[in-house]
PDB file of C-alpha atoms in Angstrom:
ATOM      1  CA  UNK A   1      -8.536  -6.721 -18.259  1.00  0.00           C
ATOM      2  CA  UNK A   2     -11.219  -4.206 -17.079  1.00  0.00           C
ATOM      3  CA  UNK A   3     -10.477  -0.558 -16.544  1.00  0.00           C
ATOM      4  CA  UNK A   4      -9.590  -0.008 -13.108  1.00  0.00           C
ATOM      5  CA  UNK A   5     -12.252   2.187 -11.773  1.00  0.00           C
ATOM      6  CA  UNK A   6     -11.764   6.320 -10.448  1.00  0.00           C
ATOM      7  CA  UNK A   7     -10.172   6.165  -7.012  1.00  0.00           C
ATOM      8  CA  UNK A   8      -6.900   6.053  -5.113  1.00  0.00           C
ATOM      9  CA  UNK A   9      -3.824   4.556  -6.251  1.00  0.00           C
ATOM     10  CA  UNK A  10      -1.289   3.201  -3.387  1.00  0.00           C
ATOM     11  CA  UNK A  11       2.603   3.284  -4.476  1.00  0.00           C
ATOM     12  CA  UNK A  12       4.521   1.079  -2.970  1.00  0.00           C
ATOM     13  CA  UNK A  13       8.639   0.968  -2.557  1.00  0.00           C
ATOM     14  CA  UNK A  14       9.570  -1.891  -1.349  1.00  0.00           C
ATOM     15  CA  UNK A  15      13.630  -2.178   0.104  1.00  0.00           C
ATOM     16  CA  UNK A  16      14.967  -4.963   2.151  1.00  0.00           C
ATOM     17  CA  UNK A  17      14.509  -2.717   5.830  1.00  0.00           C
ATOM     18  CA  UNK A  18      11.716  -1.035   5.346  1.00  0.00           C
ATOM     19  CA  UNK A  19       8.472  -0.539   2.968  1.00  0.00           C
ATOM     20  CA  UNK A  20       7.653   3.131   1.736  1.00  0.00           C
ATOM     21  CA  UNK A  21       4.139   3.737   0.696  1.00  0.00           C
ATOM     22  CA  UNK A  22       2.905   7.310  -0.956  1.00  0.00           C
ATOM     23  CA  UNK A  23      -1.076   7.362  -2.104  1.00  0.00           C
ATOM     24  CA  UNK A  24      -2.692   9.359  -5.115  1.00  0.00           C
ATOM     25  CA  UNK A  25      -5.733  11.435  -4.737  1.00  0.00           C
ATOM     26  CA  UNK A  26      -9.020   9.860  -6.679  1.00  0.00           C
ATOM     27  CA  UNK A  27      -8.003  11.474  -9.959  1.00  0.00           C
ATOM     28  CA  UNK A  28      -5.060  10.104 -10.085  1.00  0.00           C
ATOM     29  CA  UNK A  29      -3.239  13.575 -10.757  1.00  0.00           C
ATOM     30  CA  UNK A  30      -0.921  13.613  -7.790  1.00  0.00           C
ATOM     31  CA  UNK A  31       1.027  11.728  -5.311  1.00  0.00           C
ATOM     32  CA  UNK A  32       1.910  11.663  -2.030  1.00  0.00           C
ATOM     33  CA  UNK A  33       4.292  10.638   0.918  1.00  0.00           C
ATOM     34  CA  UNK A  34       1.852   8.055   3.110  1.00  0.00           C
ATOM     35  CA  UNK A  35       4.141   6.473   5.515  1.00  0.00           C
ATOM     36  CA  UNK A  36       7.453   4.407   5.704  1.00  0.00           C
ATOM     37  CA  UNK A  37       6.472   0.707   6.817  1.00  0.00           C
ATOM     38  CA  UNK A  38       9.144  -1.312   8.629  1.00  0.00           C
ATOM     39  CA  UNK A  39       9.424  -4.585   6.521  1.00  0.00           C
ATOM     40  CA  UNK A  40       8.735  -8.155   8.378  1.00  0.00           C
ATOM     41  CA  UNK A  41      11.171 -10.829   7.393  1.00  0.00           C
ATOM     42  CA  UNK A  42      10.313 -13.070   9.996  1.00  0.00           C
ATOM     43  CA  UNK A  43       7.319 -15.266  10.771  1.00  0.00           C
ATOM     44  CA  UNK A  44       6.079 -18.236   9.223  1.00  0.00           C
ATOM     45  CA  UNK A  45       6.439 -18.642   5.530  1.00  0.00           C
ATOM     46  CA  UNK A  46       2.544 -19.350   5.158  1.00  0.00           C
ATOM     47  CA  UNK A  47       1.581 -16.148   8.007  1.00  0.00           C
ATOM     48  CA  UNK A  48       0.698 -12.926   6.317  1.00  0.00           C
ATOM     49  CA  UNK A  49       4.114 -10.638   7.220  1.00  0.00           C
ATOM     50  CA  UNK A  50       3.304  -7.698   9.461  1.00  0.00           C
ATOM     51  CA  UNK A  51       4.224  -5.378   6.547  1.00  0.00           C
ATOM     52  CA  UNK A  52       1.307  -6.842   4.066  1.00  0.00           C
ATOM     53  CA  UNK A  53      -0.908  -6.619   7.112  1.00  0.00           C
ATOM     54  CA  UNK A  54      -0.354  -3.048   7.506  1.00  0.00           C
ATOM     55  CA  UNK A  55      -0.683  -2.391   3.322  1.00  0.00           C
ATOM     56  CA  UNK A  56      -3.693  -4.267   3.291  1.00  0.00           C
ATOM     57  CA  UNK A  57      -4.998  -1.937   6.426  1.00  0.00           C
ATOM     58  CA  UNK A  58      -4.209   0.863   4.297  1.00  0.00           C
ATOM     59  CA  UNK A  59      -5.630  -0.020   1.290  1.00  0.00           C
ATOM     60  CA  UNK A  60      -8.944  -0.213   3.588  1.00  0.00           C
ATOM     61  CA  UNK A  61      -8.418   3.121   4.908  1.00  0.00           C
ATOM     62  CA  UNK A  62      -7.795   4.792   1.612  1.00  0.00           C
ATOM     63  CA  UNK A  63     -10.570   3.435  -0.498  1.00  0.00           C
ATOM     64  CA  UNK A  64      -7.362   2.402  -2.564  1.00  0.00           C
ATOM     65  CA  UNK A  65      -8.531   0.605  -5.987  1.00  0.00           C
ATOM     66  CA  UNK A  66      -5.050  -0.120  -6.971  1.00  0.00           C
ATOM     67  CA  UNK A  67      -1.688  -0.874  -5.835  1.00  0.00           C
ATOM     68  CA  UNK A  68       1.434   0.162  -7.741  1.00  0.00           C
ATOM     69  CA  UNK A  69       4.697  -1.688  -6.763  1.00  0.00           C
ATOM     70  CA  UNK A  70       7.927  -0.554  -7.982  1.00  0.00           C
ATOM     71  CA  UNK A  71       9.962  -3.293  -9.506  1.00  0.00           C
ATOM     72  CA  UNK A  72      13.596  -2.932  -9.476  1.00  0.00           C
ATOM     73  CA  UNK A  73      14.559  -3.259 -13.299  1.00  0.00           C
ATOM     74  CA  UNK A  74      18.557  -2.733 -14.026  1.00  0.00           C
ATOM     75  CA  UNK A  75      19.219   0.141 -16.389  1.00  0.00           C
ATOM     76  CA  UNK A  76      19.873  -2.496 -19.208  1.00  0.00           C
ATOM     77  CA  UNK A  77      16.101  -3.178 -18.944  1.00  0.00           C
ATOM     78  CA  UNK A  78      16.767  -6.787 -17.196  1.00  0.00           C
ATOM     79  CA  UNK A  79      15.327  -7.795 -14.584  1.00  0.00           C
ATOM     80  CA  UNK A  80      17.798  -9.565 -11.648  1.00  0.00           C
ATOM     81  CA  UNK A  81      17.469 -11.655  -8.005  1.00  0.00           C
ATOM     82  CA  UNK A  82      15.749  -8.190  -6.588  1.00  0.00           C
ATOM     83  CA  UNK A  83      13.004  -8.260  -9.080  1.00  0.00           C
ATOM     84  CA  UNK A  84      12.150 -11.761  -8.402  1.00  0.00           C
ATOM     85  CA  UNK A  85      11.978 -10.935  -4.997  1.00  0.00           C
ATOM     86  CA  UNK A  86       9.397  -7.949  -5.403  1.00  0.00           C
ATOM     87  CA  UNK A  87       7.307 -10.033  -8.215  1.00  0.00           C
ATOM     88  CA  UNK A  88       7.290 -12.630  -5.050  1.00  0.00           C
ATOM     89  CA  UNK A  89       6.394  -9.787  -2.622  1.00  0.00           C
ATOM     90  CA  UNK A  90       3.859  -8.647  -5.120  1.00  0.00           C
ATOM     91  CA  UNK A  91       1.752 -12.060  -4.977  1.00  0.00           C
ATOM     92  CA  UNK A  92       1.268 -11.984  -1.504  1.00  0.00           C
ATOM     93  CA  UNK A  93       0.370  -8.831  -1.315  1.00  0.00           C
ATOM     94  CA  UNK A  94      -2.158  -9.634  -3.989  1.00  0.00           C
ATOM     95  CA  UNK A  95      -3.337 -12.818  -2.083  1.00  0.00           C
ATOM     96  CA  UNK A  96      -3.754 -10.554   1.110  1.00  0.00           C
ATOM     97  CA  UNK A  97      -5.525  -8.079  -0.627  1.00  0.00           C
ATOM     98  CA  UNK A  98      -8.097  -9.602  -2.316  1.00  0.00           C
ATOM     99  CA  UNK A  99      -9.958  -7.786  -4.843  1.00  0.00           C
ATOM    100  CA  UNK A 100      -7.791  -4.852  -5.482  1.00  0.00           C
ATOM    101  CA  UNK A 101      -5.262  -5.439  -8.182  1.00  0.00           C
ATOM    102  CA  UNK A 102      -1.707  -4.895  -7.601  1.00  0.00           C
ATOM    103  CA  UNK A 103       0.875  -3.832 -10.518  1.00  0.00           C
ATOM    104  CA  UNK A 104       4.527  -3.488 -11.375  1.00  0.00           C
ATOM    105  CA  UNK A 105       6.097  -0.876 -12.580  1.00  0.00           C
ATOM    106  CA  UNK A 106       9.299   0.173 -13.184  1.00  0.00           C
ATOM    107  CA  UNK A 107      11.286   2.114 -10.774  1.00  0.00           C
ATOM    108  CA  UNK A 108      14.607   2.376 -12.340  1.00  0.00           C
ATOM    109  CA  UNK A 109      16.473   4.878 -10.640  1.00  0.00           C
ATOM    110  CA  UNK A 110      13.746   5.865  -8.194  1.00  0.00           C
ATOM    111  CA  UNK A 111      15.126   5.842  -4.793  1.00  0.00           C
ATOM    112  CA  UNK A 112      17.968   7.746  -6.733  1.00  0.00           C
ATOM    113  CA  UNK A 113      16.026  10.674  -7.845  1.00  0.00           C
ATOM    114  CA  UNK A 114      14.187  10.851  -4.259  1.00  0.00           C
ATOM    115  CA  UNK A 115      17.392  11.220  -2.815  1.00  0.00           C
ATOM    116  CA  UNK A 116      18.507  13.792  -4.837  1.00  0.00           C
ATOM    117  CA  UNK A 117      15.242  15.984  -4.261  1.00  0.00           C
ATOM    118  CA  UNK A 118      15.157  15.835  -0.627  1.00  0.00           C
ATOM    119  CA  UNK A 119      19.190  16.374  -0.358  1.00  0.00           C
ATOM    120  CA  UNK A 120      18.000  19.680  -2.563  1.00  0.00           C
ATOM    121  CA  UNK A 121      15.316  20.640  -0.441  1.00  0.00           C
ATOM    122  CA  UNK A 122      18.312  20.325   3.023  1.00  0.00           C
ATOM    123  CA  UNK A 123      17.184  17.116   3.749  1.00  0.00           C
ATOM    124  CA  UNK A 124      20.233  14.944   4.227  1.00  0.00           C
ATOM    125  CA  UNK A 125      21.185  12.648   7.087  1.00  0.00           C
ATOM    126  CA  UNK A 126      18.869  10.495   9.422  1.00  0.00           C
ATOM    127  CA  UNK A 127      16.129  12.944   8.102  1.00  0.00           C
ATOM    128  CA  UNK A 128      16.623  11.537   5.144  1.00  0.00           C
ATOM    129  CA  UNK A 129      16.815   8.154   5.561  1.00  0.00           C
ATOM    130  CA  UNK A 130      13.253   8.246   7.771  1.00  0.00           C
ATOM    131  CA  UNK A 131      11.111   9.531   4.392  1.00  0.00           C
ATOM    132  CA  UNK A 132      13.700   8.502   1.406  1.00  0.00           C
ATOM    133  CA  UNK A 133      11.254   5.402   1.124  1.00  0.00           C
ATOM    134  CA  UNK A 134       8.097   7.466   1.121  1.00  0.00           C
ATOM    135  CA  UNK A 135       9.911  10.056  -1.779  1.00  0.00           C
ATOM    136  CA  UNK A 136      10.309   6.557  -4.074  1.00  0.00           C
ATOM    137  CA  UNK A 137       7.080   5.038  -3.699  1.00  0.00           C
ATOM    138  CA  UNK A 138       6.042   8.558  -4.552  1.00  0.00           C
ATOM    139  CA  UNK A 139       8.044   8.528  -7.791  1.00  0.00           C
ATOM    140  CA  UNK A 140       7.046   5.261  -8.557  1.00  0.00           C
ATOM    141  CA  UNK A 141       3.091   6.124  -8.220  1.00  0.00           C
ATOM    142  CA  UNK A 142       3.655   9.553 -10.304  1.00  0.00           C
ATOM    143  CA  UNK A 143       5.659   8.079 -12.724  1.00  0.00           C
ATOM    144  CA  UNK A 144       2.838   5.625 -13.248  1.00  0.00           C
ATOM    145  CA  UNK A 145       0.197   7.969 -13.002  1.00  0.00           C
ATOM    146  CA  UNK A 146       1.420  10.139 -15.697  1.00  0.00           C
ATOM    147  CA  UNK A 147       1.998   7.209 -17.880  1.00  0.00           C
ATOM    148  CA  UNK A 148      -1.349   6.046 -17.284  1.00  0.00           C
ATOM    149  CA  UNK A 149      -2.394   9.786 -18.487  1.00  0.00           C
ATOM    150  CA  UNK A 150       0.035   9.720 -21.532  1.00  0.00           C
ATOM    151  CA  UNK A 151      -1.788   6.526 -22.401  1.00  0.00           C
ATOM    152  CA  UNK A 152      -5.432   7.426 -22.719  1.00  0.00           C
ATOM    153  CA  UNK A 153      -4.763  10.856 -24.687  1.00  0.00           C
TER     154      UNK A 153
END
């Protein structure tokens, strides 16, 4: 596989209502909250959902050269019926995409963590809800990032 090239890295969260996406600057040092994406489980099962449509806009707008997709792994290091769903998420997104390679990584325990830091920071509530998403794509892409860095010391 060839090294991905310097740019921006989208992270991607995906949950059954709605999509949360955070993007990394062109180092690849940091992440950040994007936007929250409401997920499209309708349509025809050959139409491009709304919710790839609008990833695949992004990925335009960004410059993005990657796309990091949290996949839901239990904490016994299995992976169950949510996984398969996200590895079948993942390939269309990679169809839509094109040319810009899309990975999985693990996000055990992501959306858990994001909720904890914005309940710490007096974010709780309907608040909450509207940018919980965004906080776990944006562990998932920093938690990959850094691994990515631990890896080519």
């Amino acid at each position: 596989m060839l090294p991905v090239p310097r740019g921006r890295r989208l992270g991607v969260d995906v949950g059954k209502v709605r999509v949360g996406v955070a993007v990394s600057d062109p180092d690849g040092i940091l992440a950040t909250p994007l936007v929250t994406v409401a997920r499209d489980m309708g349509g025809a099962p050959d139409a491009v959902p709304a919710d790839i449509a609008e990833l695949v806009r992004l990925v335009g707008e960004h410059e993005a050269v990657q796309i990091v997709v949290g996949l839901p792994v239990r904490l016994n290091g299995e992976e169950g019926p949510a996984a398969i769903d996200i590895r079948a998420y993942a390939g269309r997104l990679e169809r839509a995409v094109g040319n810009v390679p899309v990975v999985l990584a693990d996000e055990r325990m992501s959306t858990v963590v994001a909720t904890r830091r914005l309940a710490e920071r007096g974010v709780r509530g309907k608040r909450q809800r509207a940018v919980v998403d965004q906080a776990a794509a944006v562990e998932i892409l920093q938690s990959w990032l850094d691994a990515q860095r631990r890896q080519t010391r």
